[in-house]
């Protein structure tokens, strides 16, 4: 199974935010869009819109724990998740699992050449019924 097949089994919509957007505005967007993560983008003069990172619900919790209410005024570029995987849409899911495990990443940004096409998390793989998931991650994944 490829990542492309995995994406076809779920909503492929990806919510993006510019890297200078505040946490408050981003959290409001996440709530209205009912998503657990957003892709942070930057505008490059030579490449156009480029993926800069991902902000997850856990990143929001960590920011509030670290900075209190002052976190809401910070740009999301300063609060993004550290462990992130980028993959091609044609990558086998078994390889994606290995990459995510190597980096202890819960999310992977999916690209088709230079275009953002999806965001996959560990739950997407688990709920896809992909048989190789359990051996790769073991039974300790919550």
Coordinates of N, CA and C in Angstrom, one line a residue:
X1 N 0.8 -1.2 0.0 CA 0.0 0.0 0.0 C 0.9 1.2 0.0
X2 N 0.5 2.2 -0.8 CA 1.3 3.5 -0.8 C 0.6 4.5 0.0
X3 N 1.3 5.6 0.3 CA 0.7 6.7 1.0 C -0.5 7.3 0.2
X4 N -0.4 7.3 -1.1 CA -1.5 7.8 -2.0 C -2.8 7.0 -1.7
X5 N -2.7 5.7 -1.6 CA -3.9 4.9 -1.3 C -4.4 5.2 0.1
X6 N -3.5 5.4 1.1 CA -3.8 5.7 2.4 C -4.6 7.0 2.4
X7 N -4.1 8.0 1.7 CA -4.8 9.3 1.6 C -6.2 9.2 1.0
X8 N -6.4 8.3 0.0 CA -7.6 8.1 -0.6 C -8.7 7.6 0.3
X9 N -8.3 7.0 1.4 CA -9.3 6.5 2.4 C -9.8 7.5 3.4
X10 N -9.3 8.7 3.3 CA -9.7 9.7 4.3 C -9.8 11.1 3.6
X11 N -10.3 12.1 4.4 CA -10.4 13.4 3.9 C -9.0 14.0 3.6
X12 N -8.7 14.4 2.4 CA -7.4 14.8 2.0 C -7.2 16.3 2.3
X13 N -8.2 17.0 2.8 CA -8.1 18.4 3.0 C -7.0 18.7 4.0
X14 N -6.2 19.7 3.6 CA -5.1 20.1 4.5 C -5.3 21.6 4.8
X15 N -5.3 22.0 6.0 CA -5.5 23.4 6.4 C -4.1 24.0 6.6
X16 N -3.8 25.1 5.9 CA -2.5 25.7 6.0 C -2.6 27.1 6.6
X17 N -1.5 27.5 7.3 CA -1.5 28.9 7.8 C -0.1 29.5 7.5
X18 N 0.0 30.8 7.3 CA 1.3 31.4 7.1 C 2.1 31.4 8.4
X19 N 3.4 31.4 8.3 CA 4.3 31.2 9.4 C 4.2 32.3 10.4
X20 N 3.7 33.5 10.0 CA 3.6 34.6 10.9 C 2.3 34.7 11.6
X21 N 1.4 33.8 11.4 CA 0.0 33.8 12.0 C 0.2 33.6 13.5
X22 N -0.5 34.2 14.3 CA -0.4 34.0 15.8 C -1.1 32.7 16.2
X23 N -0.6 32.2 17.3 CA -1.2 31.0 17.9 C -2.7 31.2 18.1
X24 N -3.1 32.4 18.6 CA -4.6 32.6 18.9 C -5.4 32.4 17.6
X25 N -4.9 33.1 16.5 CA -5.7 33.0 15.2 C -5.6 31.6 14.7
X26 N -4.5 30.9 14.9 CA -4.4 29.5 14.4 C -5.3 28.6 15.2
X27 N -5.3 28.7 16.5 CA -6.2 27.8 17.3 C -7.7 28.1 16.9
X28 N -8.0 29.3 16.7 CA -9.4 29.6 16.3 C -9.7 28.9 15.0
X29 N -8.8 29.0 14.0 CA -8.9 28.3 12.8 C -9.0 26.8 12.9
X30 N -8.2 26.2 13.8 CA -8.2 24.8 14.0 C -9.5 24.3 14.6
X31 N -10.1 25.1 15.4 CA -11.4 24.8 16.0 C -12.5 24.9 15.0
X32 N -12.5 26.0 14.2 CA -13.5 26.1 13.2 C -13.5 25.1 12.1
X33 N -12.2 24.6 11.8 CA -12.0 23.6 10.7 C -12.1 22.2 11.3
X34 N -12.1 22.1 12.6 CA -12.2 20.8 13.3 C -11.0 19.9 12.9
X35 N -9.8 20.5 13.0 CA -8.6 19.7 12.7 C -7.6 19.7 13.9
X36 N -6.8 18.7 14.0 CA -5.8 18.6 15.1 C -4.5 19.1 14.8
X37 N -4.3 19.5 13.5 CA -3.0 20.0 13.1 C -3.1 20.8 11.8
X38 N -2.2 21.8 11.7 CA -2.2 22.6 10.5 C -0.8 22.6 9.9
X39 N -0.7 22.8 8.6 CA 0.6 22.9 8.0 C 1.0 24.4 7.9
X40 N 2.2 24.7 8.4 CA 2.7 26.1 8.4 C 3.4 26.3 7.1
X41 N 3.1 27.4 6.4 CA 3.7 27.7 5.1 C 4.5 29.0 5.1
X42 N 5.4 29.1 4.2 CA 6.1 30.4 4.0 C 6.1 30.7 2.5
X43 N 6.2 31.9 2.2 CA 6.2 32.3 0.8 C 7.7 32.6 0.4
X44 N 8.2 31.8 -0.6 CA 9.5 32.0 -1.1 C 9.5 32.7 -2.4
X45 N 10.4 33.6 -2.7 CA 10.4 34.4 -3.9 C 10.6 33.4 -5.1
X46 N 11.4 32.4 -4.9 CA 11.7 31.5 -6.0 C 10.8 30.3 -6.1
X47 N 10.2 29.9 -5.0 CA 9.5 28.6 -5.0 C 8.0 28.8 -4.8
X48 N 7.5 30.0 -4.4 CA 6.1 30.2 -4.1 C 5.9 29.7 -2.7
X49 N 4.7 29.1 -2.5 CA 4.4 28.7 -1.1 C 5.2 27.4 -0.8
X50 N 5.9 27.4 0.3 CA 6.7 26.3 0.7 C 6.3 25.8 2.1
X51 N 6.3 24.5 2.4 CA 6.0 24.0 3.7 C 7.1 24.3 4.7
X52 N 6.8 24.9 5.8 CA 7.7 25.3 6.8 C 7.7 24.3 8.0
X53 N 6.5 23.8 8.3 CA 6.4 22.8 9.4 C 4.9 22.5 9.7
X54 N 4.7 22.0 10.8 CA 3.3 21.6 11.3 C 3.1 22.0 12.7
X55 N 1.9 22.6 13.0 CA 1.5 22.9 14.3 C 0.4 21.9 14.7
X56 N 0.6 21.2 15.8 CA -0.4 20.2 16.3 C -1.0 20.6 17.6
X57 N -2.1 19.9 17.9 CA -2.8 20.2 19.2 C -1.8 20.1 20.3
X58 N -0.9 19.1 20.3 CA 0.1 18.9 21.4 C 1.0 20.1 21.4
X59 N 1.4 20.7 20.3 CA 2.2 21.9 20.3 C 1.5 23.1 21.0
X60 N 0.2 23.2 20.8 CA -0.6 24.2 21.5 C -0.5 24.0 23.0
X61 N -0.7 22.8 23.4 CA -0.7 22.5 24.9 C 0.7 22.8 25.4
X62 N 1.8 22.4 24.7 CA 3.1 22.7 25.1 C 3.4 24.2 25.2
X63 N 2.9 24.9 24.2 CA 3.2 26.4 24.2 C 2.5 27.0 25.4
X64 N 1.3 26.6 25.7 CA 0.6 27.2 26.9 C 1.3 26.8 28.2
X65 N 1.8 25.6 28.2 CA 2.5 25.2 29.4 C 3.8 26.0 29.6
X66 N 4.5 26.3 28.5 CA 5.8 27.0 28.5 C 5.6 28.5 28.7
X67 N 4.6 29.1 28.0 CA 4.5 30.6 28.0 C 3.3 31.1 28.6
X68 N 2.4 30.3 29.0 CA 1.1 30.8 29.6 C 0.3 31.5 28.5
X69 N -0.5 32.4 28.8 CA -1.4 33.1 27.9 C -0.6 33.9 26.9
X70 N 0.7 34.3 27.2 CA 1.5 35.0 26.2 C 1.8 34.2 25.0
X71 N 1.6 32.9 25.0 CA 1.8 32.0 23.8 C 0.8 32.4 22.7
X72 N -0.4 32.9 23.1 CA -1.3 33.2 22.0 C -0.9 34.3 21.1
X73 N 0.1 35.2 21.5 CA 0.6 36.3 20.7 C 1.8 35.9 19.9
X74 N 2.3 34.7 20.1 CA 3.5 34.2 19.4 C 3.1 33.7 18.0
X75 N 4.1 33.9 17.0 CA 3.8 33.3 15.7 C 4.0 31.8 15.7
X76 N 3.2 31.1 14.9 CA 3.2 29.7 14.9 C 4.6 29.1 14.5
X77 N 5.3 29.9 13.8 CA 6.7 29.4 13.3 C 7.6 29.2 14.5
X78 N 7.3 29.8 15.6 CA 8.2 29.6 16.8 C 7.7 28.5 17.7
X79 N 6.5 27.9 17.4 CA 5.9 26.9 18.2 C 5.7 25.5 17.6
X80 N 6.1 25.4 16.3 CA 5.8 24.2 15.5 C 6.5 23.0 16.1
X81 N 5.9 21.8 15.7 CA 6.5 20.5 16.1 C 7.9 20.3 15.6
X82 N 8.7 19.7 16.4 CA 10.1 19.4 16.0 C 10.3 18.2 15.2
X83 N 9.6 17.1 15.5 CA 9.8 15.9 14.8 C 8.8 15.8 13.7
X84 N 9.3 16.0 12.5 CA 8.4 15.9 11.3 C 9.0 15.1 10.2
X85 N 8.2 14.4 9.5 CA 8.6 13.6 8.3 C 7.9 14.2 7.1
X86 N 8.7 14.3 6.0 CA 8.2 14.6 4.7 C 8.3 13.3 3.8
X87 N 7.3 13.1 3.1 CA 7.3 11.9 2.2 C 6.6 12.2 0.9
X88 N 7.0 11.3 -0.1 CA 6.3 11.4 -1.4 C 5.1 10.6 -1.4
X89 N 4.1 11.0 -2.2 CA 2.8 10.3 -2.2 C 2.9 8.8 -2.7
X90 N 4.0 8.5 -3.4 CA 4.2 7.1 -3.9 C 5.0 6.2 -3.0
X91 N 5.4 6.8 -1.8 CA 6.1 6.0 -0.8 C 5.3 4.9 -0.3
X92 N 5.8 3.7 -0.1 CA 5.1 2.6 0.5 C 4.8 3.0 2.0
X93 N 3.7 2.6 2.5 CA 3.3 2.9 3.9 C 4.3 2.3 4.9
X94 N 4.8 1.1 4.5 CA 5.7 0.4 5.4 C 7.0 1.3 5.6
X95 N 7.4 2.0 4.5 CA 8.6 2.9 4.7 C 8.3 4.1 5.4
X96 N 7.0 4.6 5.2 CA 6.6 5.8 6.0 C 6.6 5.5 7.5
X97 N 6.1 4.3 7.8 CA 6.0 3.9 9.3 C 7.5 3.9 9.8
X98 N 8.4 3.3 9.1 CA 9.8 3.2 9.5 C 10.4 4.6 9.7
X99 N 10.1 5.5 8.8 CA 10.6 6.9 8.9 C 10.0 7.6 10.1
X100 N 8.7 7.4 10.3 CA 8.1 8.1 11.5 C 8.6 7.5 12.8
X101 N 8.8 6.2 12.8 CA 9.4 5.6 14.0 C 10.8 6.1 14.3
X102 N 11.6 6.2 13.3 CA 13.0 6.6 13.4 C 13.1 8.0 14.0
X103 N 12.1 8.9 13.6 CA 12.1 10.3 14.1 C 11.2 10.5 15.2
X104 N 10.5 9.5 15.7 CA 9.5 9.6 16.8 C 8.5 10.7 16.4
X105 N 8.1 10.6 15.1 CA 7.1 11.6 14.6 C 5.7 11.1 14.6
X106 N 4.8 11.9 14.9 CA 3.4 11.6 14.8 C 2.7 12.0 13.5
X107 N 3.4 12.9 12.8 CA 2.8 13.5 11.5 C 3.8 13.4 10.4
X108 N 3.3 13.2 9.2 CA 4.1 13.3 8.0 C 3.4 14.2 7.0
X109 N 4.2 15.1 6.4 CA 3.7 15.9 5.3 C 3.9 15.2 4.0
X110 N 2.8 15.1 3.3 CA 2.8 14.3 2.0 C 2.9 15.2 0.8
X111 N 3.9 15.0 0.0 CA 4.1 15.8 -1.2 C 4.0 15.0 -2.5
X112 N 3.5 15.7 -3.5 CA 3.6 15.1 -4.9 C 4.4 16.0 -5.7
X113 N 5.7 15.7 -5.9 CA 6.7 16.5 -6.4 C 6.8 17.7 -5.5
X114 N 6.5 18.9 -5.9 CA 6.6 20.1 -5.1 C 5.3 20.6 -4.5
X115 N 4.3 19.8 -4.6 CA 3.0 20.2 -4.1 C 2.5 19.5 -2.9
X116 N 2.0 20.2 -1.9 CA 1.5 19.6 -0.7 C 0.2 18.9 -1.0
X117 N 0.1 17.6 -0.7 CA -1.2 16.9 -1.0 C -1.8 16.3 0.2
X118 N -1.2 16.3 1.3 CA -1.8 15.6 2.5 C -0.9 15.7 3.7
X119 N -1.6 15.4 4.8 CA -1.0 15.3 6.1 C -1.4 14.0 6.8
X120 N -0.5 13.2 7.1 CA -0.8 11.8 7.6 C -0.4 11.8 9.1
X121 N -1.2 11.2 10.0 CA -0.7 11.0 11.3 C -0.8 9.5 11.6
X122 N -0.2 9.1 12.8 CA -0.2 7.7 13.2 C -1.5 7.1 13.2
X123 N -2.5 7.9 13.7 CA -3.9 7.3 13.7 C -4.4 7.0 12.3
X124 N -4.1 7.8 11.3 CA -4.5 7.5 9.9 C -4.0 6.1 9.5
X125 N -2.8 5.8 9.9 CA -2.2 4.5 9.5 C -2.9 3.4 10.3
X126 N -3.1 3.6 11.6 CA -3.7 2.6 12.4 C -5.1 2.3 11.9
X127 N -5.9 3.3 11.7 CA -7.3 3.1 11.3 C -7.5 2.7 9.8
X128 N -6.4 2.7 9.1 CA -6.5 2.2 7.7 C -6.5 0.7 7.6
X129 N -6.2 0.1 8.8 CA -6.1 -1.4 8.8 C -4.9 -1.9 8.2
X130 N -3.9 -1.1 8.0 CA -2.6 -1.5 7.5 C -2.0 -2.5 8.4
X131 N -1.8 -3.7 7.9 CA -1.4 -4.9 8.7 C 0.0 -4.7 9.3
X132 N 0.9 -4.0 8.6 CA 2.3 -3.9 9.1 C 2.4 -2.9 10.2
X133 N 1.4 -2.2 10.5 CA 1.5 -1.1 11.6 C 1.9 -1.6 12.9
X134 N 1.3 -2.7 13.4 CA 1.6 -3.2 14.8 C 3.0 -3.6 14.9
X135 N 3.6 -4.4 14.0 CA 5.0 -4.8 14.2 C 6.0 -3.7 14.1
X136 N 5.7 -2.6 13.3 CA 6.6 -1.5 13.2 C 6.7 -0.7 14.5
X137 N 5.5 -0.4 15.1 CA 5.4 0.4 16.2 C 5.3 -0.3 17.5
X138 N 5.0 -1.6 17.5 CA 4.9 -2.3 18.7 C 3.6 -2.0 19.4
X139 N 3.4 -2.5 20.6 CA 2.1 -2.3 21.3 C 2.1 -1.1 22.2
X140 N 3.1 -0.3 22.2 CA 3.2 0.8 23.2 C 2.7 2.1 22.6
X141 N 2.1 2.1 21.4 CA 1.5 3.4 20.9 C 0.2 3.6 21.5
X142 N -0.1 4.8 22.0 CA -1.4 5.2 22.5 C -2.2 5.8 21.4

